[in-house]
GROMACS .gro file of C-alpha atoms in nm:
model
  179
    1UNK     CA    1  -0.999   1.549  -0.605
    2UNK     CA    2  -0.733   1.268  -0.637
    3UNK     CA    3  -0.837   0.955  -0.866
    4UNK     CA    4  -0.600   0.657  -0.807
    5UNK     CA    5  -0.517   0.427  -1.120
    6UNK     CA    6  -0.344   0.088  -1.011
    7UNK     CA    7  -0.098  -0.008  -1.282
    8UNK     CA    8   0.070  -0.337  -1.281
    9UNK     CA    9   0.389  -0.283  -1.500
   10UNK     CA   10   0.616  -0.523  -1.512
   11UNK     CA   11   0.642  -0.612  -1.881
   12UNK     CA   12   0.583  -0.259  -1.952
   13UNK     CA   13   0.869  -0.054  -1.786
   14UNK     CA   14   1.034  -0.023  -2.165
   15UNK     CA   15   0.963   0.329  -2.306
   16UNK     CA   16   0.659   0.446  -2.059
   17UNK     CA   17   0.642   0.753  -1.816
   18UNK     CA   18   0.343   0.880  -1.628
   19UNK     CA   19   0.547   1.198  -1.518
   20UNK     CA   20   0.303   1.508  -1.590
   21UNK     CA   21   0.021   1.310  -1.631
   22UNK     CA   22  -0.290   1.496  -1.483
   23UNK     CA   23  -0.647   1.557  -1.568
   24UNK     CA   24  -0.787   1.916  -1.577
   25UNK     CA   25  -1.159   2.013  -1.521
   26UNK     CA   26  -1.352   2.285  -1.438
   27UNK     CA   27  -1.667   2.296  -1.252
   28UNK     CA   28  -1.937   2.592  -1.297
   29UNK     CA   29  -1.844   2.742  -0.953
   30UNK     CA   30  -1.469   2.732  -0.926
   31UNK     CA   31  -1.200   2.613  -1.094
   32UNK     CA   32  -1.049   2.239  -0.981
   33UNK     CA   33  -0.712   2.096  -1.073
   34UNK     CA   34  -0.768   1.699  -1.083
   35UNK     CA   35  -0.436   1.472  -1.068
   36UNK     CA   36  -0.418   1.115  -1.158
   37UNK     CA   37  -0.187   0.905  -0.927
   38UNK     CA   38  -0.052   0.595  -1.050
   39UNK     CA   39  -0.050   0.320  -0.765
   40UNK     CA   40   0.212   0.011  -0.893
   41UNK     CA   41   0.082  -0.338  -0.759
   42UNK     CA   42   0.410  -0.514  -0.959
   43UNK     CA   43   0.569  -0.604  -0.644
   44UNK     CA   44   0.282  -0.773  -0.480
   45UNK     CA   45   0.073  -0.885  -0.757
   46UNK     CA   46   0.322  -1.005  -0.994
   47UNK     CA   47   0.409  -1.230  -0.746
   48UNK     CA   48   0.094  -1.428  -0.766
   49UNK     CA   49   0.152  -1.607  -1.119
   50UNK     CA   50   0.280  -1.957  -1.140
   51UNK     CA   51   0.655  -2.005  -1.028
   52UNK     CA   52   0.724  -1.581  -0.965
   53UNK     CA   53   0.883  -1.492  -0.749
   54UNK     CA   54   1.100  -1.163  -0.681
   55UNK     CA   55   1.441  -1.175  -0.461
   56UNK     CA   56   1.447  -0.873  -0.220
   57UNK     CA   57   1.734  -0.749  -0.493
   58UNK     CA   58   1.528  -0.745  -0.750
   59UNK     CA   59   1.210  -0.561  -0.623
   60UNK     CA   60   1.489  -0.313  -0.546
   61UNK     CA   61   1.592  -0.278  -0.907
   62UNK     CA   62   1.224  -0.283  -1.046
   63UNK     CA   63   1.125  -0.009  -0.762
   64UNK     CA   64   1.351   0.212  -0.872
   65UNK     CA   65   1.285   0.163  -1.198
   66UNK     CA   66   0.886   0.218  -1.156
   67UNK     CA   67   0.994   0.559  -0.950
   68UNK     CA   68   1.241   0.662  -1.208
   69UNK     CA   69   1.173   0.565  -1.533
   70UNK     CA   70   0.798   0.497  -1.509
   71UNK     CA   71   0.704   0.773  -1.279
   72UNK     CA   72   0.449   0.624  -1.040
   73UNK     CA   73   0.345   0.800  -0.761
   74UNK     CA   74   0.285   0.513  -0.506
   75UNK     CA   75   0.419   0.158  -0.517
   76UNK     CA   76   0.270  -0.124  -0.363
   77UNK     CA   77   0.537  -0.290  -0.177
   78UNK     CA   78   0.337  -0.604  -0.014
   79UNK     CA   79   0.226  -0.753   0.279
   80UNK     CA   80   0.370  -0.679   0.582
   81UNK     CA   81   0.273  -0.831   0.918
   82UNK     CA   82   0.401  -1.061   1.242
   83UNK     CA   83   0.435  -1.337   0.958
   84UNK     CA   84   0.577  -1.187   0.692
   85UNK     CA   85   0.892  -1.399   0.588
   86UNK     CA   86   1.206  -1.257   0.662
   87UNK     CA   87   1.273  -1.236   0.280
   88UNK     CA   88   0.954  -1.078   0.183
   89UNK     CA   89   1.060  -0.800   0.520
   90UNK     CA   90   1.449  -0.750   0.339
   91UNK     CA   91   1.268  -0.669   0.016
   92UNK     CA   92   1.043  -0.389   0.143
   93UNK     CA   93   1.394  -0.266   0.358
   94UNK     CA   94   1.546  -0.272   0.015
   95UNK     CA   95   1.289  -0.076  -0.181
   96UNK     CA   96   1.289   0.178   0.121
   97UNK     CA   97   1.681   0.253   0.056
   98UNK     CA   98   1.626   0.209  -0.331
   99UNK     CA   99   1.353   0.477  -0.399
  100UNK     CA  100   1.317   0.858  -0.255
  101UNK     CA  101   1.008   0.996  -0.389
  102UNK     CA  102   0.760   0.778  -0.445
  103UNK     CA  103   0.479   0.712  -0.195
  104UNK     CA  104   0.536   0.326  -0.060
  105UNK     CA  105   0.254   0.088   0.059
  106UNK     CA  106   0.232  -0.202   0.259
  107UNK     CA  107  -0.074  -0.359   0.348
  108UNK     CA  108  -0.136  -0.537   0.666
  109UNK     CA  109  -0.420  -0.645   0.896
  110UNK     CA  110  -0.586  -0.482   1.144
  111UNK     CA  111  -0.437  -0.640   1.465
  112UNK     CA  112  -0.203  -0.390   1.667
  113UNK     CA  113   0.085  -0.582   1.635
  114UNK     CA  114   0.035  -0.602   1.232
  115UNK     CA  115   0.008  -0.251   1.209
  116UNK     CA  116   0.347  -0.202   1.402
  117UNK     CA  117   0.548  -0.444   1.213
  118UNK     CA  118   0.415  -0.269   0.883
  119UNK     CA  119   0.555   0.041   1.031
  120UNK     CA  120   0.889  -0.104   1.140
  121UNK     CA  121   0.936  -0.240   0.787
  122UNK     CA  122   0.913   0.100   0.643
  123UNK     CA  123   1.186   0.269   0.882
  124UNK     CA  124   1.394   0.513   0.703
  125UNK     CA  125   1.075   0.637   0.456
  126UNK     CA  126   0.762   0.713   0.710
  127UNK     CA  127   0.727   1.030   0.529
  128UNK     CA  128   0.623   0.824   0.234
  129UNK     CA  129   0.454   0.563   0.397
  130UNK     CA  130   0.078   0.438   0.323
  131UNK     CA  131  -0.084   0.179   0.498
  132UNK     CA  132  -0.348  -0.044   0.320
  133UNK     CA  133  -0.550  -0.153   0.631
  134UNK     CA  134  -0.737  -0.518   0.633
  135UNK     CA  135  -0.932  -0.647   0.910
  136UNK     CA  136  -1.001  -1.013   0.928
  137UNK     CA  137  -1.236  -1.139   1.142
  138UNK     CA  138  -1.012  -1.254   1.366
  139UNK     CA  139  -0.905  -0.859   1.449
  140UNK     CA  140  -1.267  -0.815   1.534
  141UNK     CA  141  -1.455  -0.932   1.877
  142UNK     CA  142  -1.749  -1.072   1.762
  143UNK     CA  143  -2.083  -1.002   1.540
  144UNK     CA  144  -2.177  -0.692   1.776
  145UNK     CA  145  -2.170  -0.388   1.567
  146UNK     CA  146  -2.086  -0.168   1.812
  147UNK     CA  147  -1.766  -0.361   1.926
  148UNK     CA  148  -1.662  -0.410   1.565
  149UNK     CA  149  -1.727  -0.022   1.475
  150UNK     CA  150  -1.471   0.036   1.820
  151UNK     CA  151  -1.229  -0.238   1.700
  152UNK     CA  152  -1.220  -0.027   1.331
  153UNK     CA  153  -1.175   0.306   1.475
  154UNK     CA  154  -0.898   0.170   1.704
  155UNK     CA  155  -0.726   0.034   1.395
  156UNK     CA  156  -0.751   0.333   1.208
  157UNK     CA  157  -0.666   0.547   1.465
  158UNK     CA  158  -0.334   0.370   1.553
  159UNK     CA  159  -0.270   0.365   1.151
  160UNK     CA  160  -0.300   0.710   1.127
  161UNK     CA  161  -0.055   0.765   1.390
  162UNK     CA  162   0.205   0.572   1.229
  163UNK     CA  163   0.147   0.648   0.845
  164UNK     CA  164   0.088   0.937   0.689
  165UNK     CA  165  -0.140   0.837   0.440
  166UNK     CA  166  -0.414   0.529   0.537
  167UNK     CA  167  -0.694   0.349   0.361
  168UNK     CA  168  -0.900   0.102   0.538
  169UNK     CA  169  -1.102  -0.178   0.324
  170UNK     CA  170  -1.422  -0.288   0.473
  171UNK     CA  171  -1.348  -0.684   0.337
  172UNK     CA  172  -1.489  -0.886   0.573
  173UNK     CA  173  -1.673  -0.601   0.855
  174UNK     CA  174  -2.016  -0.622   0.747
  175UNK     CA  175  -2.029  -1.019   0.700
  176UNK     CA  176  -2.317  -1.114   0.910
  177UNK     CA  177  -2.231  -1.447   1.015
  178UNK     CA  178  -1.898  -1.288   1.167
  179UNK     CA  179  -1.662  -1.511   0.971
   0.00000   0.00000   0.00000
């Protein structure tokens, strides 16, 4: 069993280490080991504050410190897609070069071109790539549940072909108004 905790560590890098943190538990029938994985959102959520942006160079530096000093398991590198700015894309590319152990997560919408753009952004870290897939109403053909299910399956299958780890968020899928 895996438990993943989100961590926003921009102001907590000094003196914090997560190496070796684990939960161990036993069931009555068999012993199991549980591992806590730390998923850091500093590089994506950290930019959502007023007048706060990271340069590609600072993103790489923060990512390297998160991996080396804090020991996070997953670094959220940001939202990637066909509309991603060259600045954000360069930030992800630098994060790839600055890290070698942490899995790198990117967010993308469910259209094939968006998923492919996310995979291109993580070139050089394909074995550590992770995709959080979000489907917008525009990515789905309409309110027909069968068509939406097919679209979701296609998007998840495409993501699974390109990333060793994929999660799909059902954010807008189940709204009845199709919006």
